[in-house]
Amino acid sequence: MIPAPFDHITPRTLDEAIRALASHGEEAKLLAGGHSLLPMMKLRLARPKLLVDLSRIAELSGIEAERDRIFIGALTTHYRIESSELLKEKCPLLPQTARVIGDVQVRNRGTVGGSLAHADPAADMPAAMLAVGAELLARGPEGERWLKAEDFFLGLMTTALGPSEILTKIRVPVLSGHHGTAYLKVPQKASGFAIVGVAVWLRVERQLCTEIGVGVTGLDAKPFRARRVEERMKGTNLAQSLVQAASSQVTQGVSPLDDIHASAEFRAHLARVYTARAIQEAAKRAGV
Amino acid sequence: MPISKLVGARVKRREDPRLIRGLAHYVDDIQLPNVLHAAILRSPYAHARIRAMRTDQARRHPGVVAVVTGNEIRDQVGCVPVASQNPTLRVPKRYVLAVDKVCFVGEGVVVVVAEDRYAARDALDLIEVDYEPLPVVSDPEKALASGAPVIHPEWPDNVAFRFDLKQGNLAKAFKEAERVVKQRLIHQRLAPIAIEPRGVLARYLPGEDELTLWSSTQIPHILKTQLSVMLKLPENRVRVIAPEVGGGFGSKLNVYAEEGLIGHLAIKLKRPVKWIEGRRENMQGTIHGRGQVGEVEVAVKKDGTILGLQYRVIADIGAYHQLLTPGIPPLTGLMLSGAYKIPALAIEVTGVFTNKVATDAYRGAGRPEATYVIERIIDRVAQELAIDPVKIRQKNFPRPKEFPFKTATGLIYDSGNYQGALNKALRLSGYQGWRGEQRKLREKGRYLGIGLSTYVEICGMGPSAAMPAGGWESGTVRVEPTGKVTVLTGVSPHGQGQETSFAQIVADEFGVPLDDIHVIHGDTAVVPSGIGTFGSRATAVGGTAVFQAAQKVKEKAREIAAHLLESDPEDLVFSESRFSVKGVPKKGVSLQEIALEAHLARNLPKKMEPGLTATSVFEPANFTFPFGAHICIVEVDPETGRIEIRKYVAVDDCGKVINPLLVDGQIHGGIAQGLGQALLEEVVYDEEGQLLTGSLMDYALPKAEDLPRLELARTETPTPVNPLGVKGVGEAGTIGSTPAIVNAVVDALAPFGVTHVDMPLKPEKIWRLCREKKERRAEGAG
Ligand SMILES: Cc1cc2nc3c(=O)[nH]c(=O)nc-3n(C[C@H](O)[C@H](O)[C@H](O)COP(=O)(O)OP(=O)(O)OC[C@H]3O[C@@H](n4cnc5c(N)ncnc54)[C@H](O)[C@@H]3O)c2cc1C
């Protein structure tokens, strides 16, 4: 379990980090919490020549509210999200999701930016970000751009980030009105990652669901927003039979993953069951 | 009899402070000057011929001192040993590095020795091996089929050994049977996963011609003997030290290729060499446990009386034998009678070579398989005959007065009260109440299951006549001139806590404080002889040896005291670490004073040897047979296959208890591993012999959150086999728990018509079964 030789630098500014990326190309890798990258390096499945360590770049950490938006630095750990009073009050889906990532050690080291950029098809955070309609700020040699979470995940461990771009910030809305959220996952028993994870937030006005976001992870090669389910739920009273019917749509157009931990068929089944359960849980919390 | 003060008390482990504070010394913590580091290139193929190797680039890599291949040392290092008296045994040569051919993924091919670990590891990437892949067989049943790929050309049928046992009139039993129940059972391969992987450090002193080998092992003395054979060194020039060992679970009850290899390299390079196993190597190249596929058939009467039982089993050996590989499945055979009177029994074991790492002892070693077979089939019978699983067990138990009880497999169960343990478990679990709850919940479409296991196991290994490498154990007790007591034991604790429990035994015997006693183990140059720790033998056999040595010392002390006090030994009483003349308490002499006198040797009885020390070697006349009853209550969600354990009660009887804390700890850990087998763990190889569960991200060990609250209780039936009355408890939890959990889940699913589910009970299996059965019913109804 010894990685191939590599160099390690700790830039103090984003620009310095971007320059290092740009000049080393494919050979360089950003290092955040290291909890996805280092295991791969130890197995020599990844052999970067240079690690650009983000830990000294102060502006990458922290959680701040600005009017109806909350900004989360990419280097914020899962633990910080889990324990943030601000998020618990204004966007509780994120702490609910962070709470079930790995174990204490993993949450103390792993970062939200690392999780999103790594785009493991079974990671938890992407589901929550999709559900709340998060936006991601990428910064590269050409400057900054905002990306919608839905446009960010392109496929198995691939994102819309360019080779020299750094994910710096995530922007999520303050959830207002009568709302409810839930993240439910079936963990793969060895790794703790999601066999299926479903994140839901919904708003209820006069007993009707006016807005809903459903993010799904673990099921497909990339996490996705279950638009079909959302369409069917919007405007309804969230009655159980309607939730069931809508949830059965979650697997439409999806090709479920298949591995020793769960067959494609079982994953699809679990996705339907857990989508329904997550919507019901969120509805309950919204007071329906 | 001295009044027991410490034996029976919940004394905290004396080992823990150093472990918790990180002050313990595992192999990797031992620093020697000038040490070299070894890394091993392992086969990525399950079966292949080695056509060519190019190592020159690796040899030139900075820091590399040596690169050694199997061919270069095949005549210099002996093969990996196997201990077995089975006449049908076939032993393929297992070189310490593969020669010409590899037979499983993870088999060592080339070793690199370098100035540091990094250089050694980097150089592995520079070695090119040209493999010619050969056909692979990874499934033991397929390996037996005609036309299957042949692993060792000498034995085209892939059979490694056979073992048969037949007692009683089986034909009659099946003829008279009112019902015959059959079940195919799979005991999946498990990985032992000690927290500390293996590790070896070897140092050879050419001047002294002495090899010292530190290894994370459970059997330093056996390893010493075997190493001397492998390395062709006189045994008195070999010293093995098992330093702190971070768990073994049977996986370090072995003599491994790496131990021979690293020892050899240290001699050859005349520098110390260290090898520390990685987790991936640990999962590929250390042994696995279990790995049996069998079919059990029982003949019963309508009232549930068992008349006979037959078990045909294929044991998945892997590509080569390790030390005890062929000895494990026969243990399953011997224990098949379980806690029941079964007049006729037959067992047929076929050991089969497959392109996988060897199976060998893993916590329970053969007994979990036996217990699973008998406990599962008795539940199947109960289900078919609609008898309460409690009643059918009670019907077949031997009564307490029938002990010693002889089984049809030829064992003599030393002592037992199976009914007593079961009654206690029934009471503590509220069994009857749960049955009522089960009926109520079923009406609401919820699925509660209640599972029992009334196990008996075989421990205290064992009489030497029945063991492959000796079954005795040695203990030495020495009272130092200052009165401090040193205990040397031939067992090799690695988590069991005998530094505490053996000190308790001696403290009570001598009336000295626990802190005055130091227990030393694991060094063959210090402990004169020993067998080691396995088969839940350490306290029953090794503890007895220590106890007897302490008694010998006390007898000698009594004679010295009598001499000093000018009195008759018979007239002395021993209390609070002091001999005094009966009725004259002031006229006395302390153990410490006696020890000093024994050491100075100026005033000893005539012809008495100086010193206050004694060694005892205890040879047990029989095994011991702990038993117990586990009851597990689960609720199953058929929609997701999720299993929730709602209650778990374990009543275990391990004979006399020396330290209840240690016993509870053993039961806790044992149940965790038994639960692991029932619900989570499974080593998976694909058809090509690739290990798909090669890391802890894919191999699911139970975590704290997977364990229910365990409610533990005991009954205490002493064994007559040793004077301490102790039986052993290291494996009981693993043996008793697995079938209780599986039986509970099958019971929960009974409304679906489910009669069996193979382990591990993964949600997907449960979901599929429920769905299939539901669909079939719907069709039937339609
Ligand atoms: C034992 C264990 C259990 C785990 N269980 C779970 C679980 O249950 N659920 C779950 O979701 N995750 C789990 N994880 C993963 C954990 O959450 C990771 O820490 C996380 O996915 C990656 O974050 P990181 O900060 O460690 O990233 P790193 O490992 O440092 O980096 C991961 C990748 O992202 C890139 N990267 C990092 N930061 C940025 C950035 N700001 N911009 C662009 N690229 C970047 C890196 O270059 C690298 O390629 C587990 C990990 C372990 C070791």
Tab-separated table of C-alpha atoms in Angstrom, chain A residues 67-262:
chain	number	residue	atom	x	y	z
A	67	ARG	CA	-29.655	36.835	1.405
A	68	ASP	CA	-31.465	33.750	0.036
A	69	ARG	CA	-28.300	31.873	-0.830
A	70	ILE	CA	-25.705	29.964	1.149
A	71	PHE	CA	-22.127	29.719	-0.043
A	72	ILE	CA	-20.037	26.714	0.893
A	73	GLY	CA	-16.307	26.624	0.256
A	74	ALA	CA	-15.164	23.547	-1.673
A	75	LEU	CA	-12.750	22.554	1.075
A	76	THR	CA	-15.461	22.436	3.740
A	77	THR	CA	-15.434	19.013	5.367
A	78	HIS	CA	-18.404	16.720	5.601
A	79	TYR	CA	-18.249	17.191	9.358
A	80	ARG	CA	-18.527	20.989	9.064
A	81	ILE	CA	-21.593	20.591	6.918
A	82	GLU	CA	-23.099	18.007	9.220
A	83	SER	CA	-22.678	20.262	12.239
A	84	SER	CA	-23.427	23.663	10.690
A	85	GLU	CA	-26.291	25.370	12.547
A	86	LEU	CA	-26.802	27.644	9.576
A	87	LEU	CA	-27.311	24.761	7.192
A	88	LYS	CA	-29.409	22.799	9.648
A	89	GLU	CA	-31.796	25.722	9.720
A	90	LYS	CA	-31.671	26.924	6.132
A	91	CYS	CA	-30.787	23.925	4.024
A	92	PRO	CA	-31.136	20.854	6.240
A	93	LEU	CA	-30.840	18.383	3.399
A	94	LEU	CA	-27.065	18.914	3.316
A	95	PRO	CA	-26.395	18.109	6.991
A	96	GLN	CA	-28.798	15.177	6.738
A	97	THR	CA	-26.743	13.838	3.874
A	98	ALA	CA	-23.318	14.602	5.327
A	99	ARG	CA	-24.259	12.750	8.495
A	100	VAL	CA	-24.423	9.378	6.702
A	101	ILE	CA	-21.158	9.662	4.772
A	102	GLY	CA	-18.600	7.057	5.830
A	103	ASP	CA	-17.559	7.290	9.441
A	104	VAL	CA	-16.256	10.016	11.744
A	105	GLN	CA	-12.728	9.895	10.348
A	106	VAL	CA	-13.967	10.099	6.768
A	107	ARG	CA	-16.242	13.015	7.602
A	108	ASN	CA	-13.441	14.824	9.368
A	109	ARG	CA	-11.179	14.649	6.332
A	110	GLY	CA	-13.422	14.364	3.281
A	111	THR	CA	-14.561	17.587	1.648
A	112	VAL	CA	-17.669	18.560	-0.222
A	113	GLY	CA	-15.649	19.801	-3.187
A	114	GLY	CA	-13.615	16.617	-3.313
A	115	SER	CA	-16.736	14.528	-3.240
A	116	LEU	CA	-18.390	16.469	-6.075
A	117	ALA	CA	-15.242	16.696	-8.209
A	118	HIS	CA	-14.459	13.001	-7.755
A	119	ALA	CA	-17.988	12.139	-8.953
A	120	ASP	CA	-18.016	8.636	-7.572
A	121	PRO	CA	-21.295	7.190	-8.835
A	122	ALA	CA	-22.141	6.079	-5.282
A	123	ALA	CA	-21.201	9.243	-3.375
A	124	ASP	CA	-23.886	10.813	-1.231
A	125	MET	CA	-23.367	14.551	-1.564
A	126	PRO	CA	-24.126	14.780	-5.282
A	127	ALA	CA	-27.688	13.576	-4.665
A	128	ALA	CA	-28.357	16.353	-2.176
A	129	MET	CA	-26.788	19.010	-4.402
A	130	LEU	CA	-28.926	17.900	-7.332
A	131	ALA	CA	-32.079	17.899	-5.238
A	132	VAL	CA	-31.643	21.474	-3.976
A	133	GLY	CA	-30.478	22.743	-7.352
A	134	ALA	CA	-27.001	23.738	-6.224
A	135	GLU	CA	-24.674	25.748	-8.422
A	136	LEU	CA	-20.949	25.169	-8.540
A	137	LEU	CA	-18.298	27.770	-9.121
A	138	ALA	CA	-15.322	26.668	-11.180
A	139	ARG	CA	-12.221	28.737	-11.558
A	140	GLY	CA	-9.531	28.164	-14.131
A	141	PRO	CA	-6.908	30.019	-16.156
A	142	GLU	CA	-9.724	31.657	-18.112
A	143	GLY	CA	-11.567	32.879	-15.024
A	144	GLU	CA	-14.730	31.816	-13.227
A	145	ARG	CA	-17.983	30.198	-14.303
A	146	TRP	CA	-21.074	28.938	-12.515
A	147	LEU	CA	-22.308	25.462	-13.359
A	148	LYS	CA	-25.628	23.945	-12.430
A	149	ALA	CA	-25.275	20.692	-10.482
A	150	GLU	CA	-27.328	19.033	-13.167
A	151	ASP	CA	-24.814	20.034	-15.817
A	152	PHE	CA	-21.815	19.199	-13.653
A	153	PHE	CA	-21.944	15.399	-13.555
A	154	LEU	CA	-21.202	13.978	-16.978
A	155	GLY	CA	-20.582	10.288	-16.357
A	156	LEU	CA	-18.665	7.756	-14.352
A	157	MET	CA	-16.183	9.854	-12.358
A	158	THR	CA	-16.291	12.613	-14.928
A	159	THR	CA	-17.447	16.170	-14.468
A	160	ALA	CA	-17.672	19.331	-16.495
A	161	LEU	CA	-14.526	20.696	-14.801
A	162	GLY	CA	-11.699	21.416	-17.180
A	163	PRO	CA	-8.248	19.935	-16.518
A	164	SER	CA	-6.943	23.141	-14.954
A	165	GLU	CA	-10.144	24.175	-13.205
A	166	ILE	CA	-10.749	24.144	-9.496
A	167	LEU	CA	-14.151	23.846	-7.912
A	168	THR	CA	-14.103	26.686	-5.416
A	169	LYS	CA	-17.596	27.237	-4.086
A	170	ILE	CA	-21.038	25.793	-3.994
A	171	ARG	CA	-24.150	27.933	-3.841
A	172	VAL	CA	-27.392	26.484	-2.493
A	173	PRO	CA	-30.746	28.159	-1.946
A	174	VAL	CA	-32.180	28.879	1.494
A	175	LEU	CA	-35.173	26.608	1.704
A	176	SER	CA	-38.144	28.686	2.776
A	177	GLY	CA	-41.841	28.203	3.329
A	178	HIS	CA	-43.354	24.921	4.437
A	179	HIS	CA	-40.708	22.510	3.346
A	180	GLY	CA	-39.424	19.096	4.159
A	181	THR	CA	-36.222	17.260	3.284
A	182	ALA	CA	-34.915	13.728	3.545
A	183	TYR	CA	-31.906	11.717	2.457
A	184	LEU	CA	-32.268	7.939	2.592
A	185	LYS	CA	-29.622	5.513	1.513
A	186	VAL	CA	-29.014	1.827	1.353
A	187	PRO	CA	-25.344	1.559	2.232
A	188	GLN	CA	-23.024	-0.938	0.635
A	189	LYS	CA	-22.054	-2.738	3.817
A	190	ALA	CA	-18.312	-2.791	3.269
A	191	SER	CA	-17.595	0.735	2.036
A	192	GLY	CA	-20.583	2.618	3.376
A	193	PHE	CA	-21.119	4.234	-0.037
A	194	ALA	CA	-24.642	4.218	-1.440
A	195	ILE	CA	-26.034	1.220	-3.267
A	196	VAL	CA	-28.866	3.646	-3.755
A	197	GLY	CA	-29.333	7.059	-2.174
A	198	VAL	CA	-32.253	9.390	-2.679
A	199	ALA	CA	-32.312	13.032	-1.596
A	200	VAL	CA	-35.563	14.955	-1.599
A	201	TRP	CA	-36.628	18.455	-0.781
A	202	LEU	CA	-40.123	19.680	-1.319
A	203	ARG	CA	-42.256	22.742	-0.571
A	204	VAL	CA	-45.885	22.469	0.427
A	205	GLU	CA	-48.495	25.206	0.149
A	206	ARG	CA	-52.068	24.609	1.157
A	207	GLN	CA	-51.451	20.865	1.318
A	208	LEU	CA	-50.144	20.789	-2.226
A	209	CYS	CA	-46.596	20.157	-3.323
A	210	THR	CA	-45.514	23.294	-5.160
A	211	GLU	CA	-41.855	22.538	-5.632
A	212	ILE	CA	-39.774	19.391	-5.400
A	213	GLY	CA	-36.226	18.266	-6.086
A	214	VAL	CA	-35.218	14.596	-6.189
A	215	GLY	CA	-31.541	13.640	-6.504
A	216	VAL	CA	-30.504	10.042	-6.967
A	217	THR	CA	-27.096	8.459	-6.485
A	218	GLY	CA	-25.750	4.912	-6.717
A	219	LEU	CA	-28.218	3.824	-9.338
A	220	ASP	CA	-26.574	4.960	-12.562
A	221	ALA	CA	-23.044	5.718	-13.686
A	222	LYS	CA	-23.682	9.308	-12.669
A	223	PRO	CA	-25.917	10.896	-10.080
A	224	PHE	CA	-28.988	12.510	-11.604
A	225	ARG	CA	-32.024	14.581	-10.876
A	226	ALA	CA	-35.216	12.541	-11.243
A	227	ARG	CA	-37.220	15.047	-13.280
A	228	ARG	CA	-39.934	12.562	-14.201
A	229	VAL	CA	-40.657	11.872	-10.570
A	230	GLU	CA	-40.662	15.571	-9.762
A	231	GLU	CA	-43.112	16.355	-12.591
A	232	ARG	CA	-45.537	13.772	-11.329
A	233	MET	CA	-45.405	14.994	-7.766
A	234	LYS	CA	-45.751	18.689	-8.420
A	235	GLY	CA	-49.221	20.002	-7.695
A	236	THR	CA	-50.374	16.835	-5.936
A	237	ASN	CA	-51.294	16.337	-2.307
A	238	LEU	CA	-48.492	13.739	-1.954
A	239	ALA	CA	-50.941	10.920	-1.268
A	240	GLN	CA	-49.256	7.574	-0.843
A	241	SER	CA	-50.611	6.064	-4.033
A	242	LEU	CA	-49.403	9.070	-6.020
A	243	VAL	CA	-45.968	8.905	-4.425
A	244	GLN	CA	-45.718	5.226	-5.306
A	245	ALA	CA	-46.730	5.799	-8.891
A	246	ALA	CA	-44.367	8.738	-9.321
A	247	SER	CA	-41.465	6.890	-7.686
A	248	SER	CA	-41.776	4.024	-10.089
A	249	GLN	CA	-40.613	6.515	-12.740
A	250	VAL	CA	-37.216	6.973	-11.128
A	251	THR	CA	-35.640	4.205	-13.201
A	252	GLN	CA	-36.974	5.450	-16.534
A	253	GLY	CA	-34.142	5.958	-18.987
A	254	VAL	CA	-31.558	4.795	-16.499
A	255	SER	CA	-29.144	1.902	-16.893
A	256	PRO	CA	-28.591	0.712	-13.356
A	257	LEU	CA	-25.152	-0.355	-12.174
A	258	ASP	CA	-24.589	-4.046	-11.571
A	259	ASP	CA	-21.895	-5.421	-9.259
A	260	ILE	CA	-21.261	-7.993	-6.535
A	261	HIS	CA	-23.069	-5.828	-4.014
A	262	ALA	CA	-26.350	-5.465	-5.881
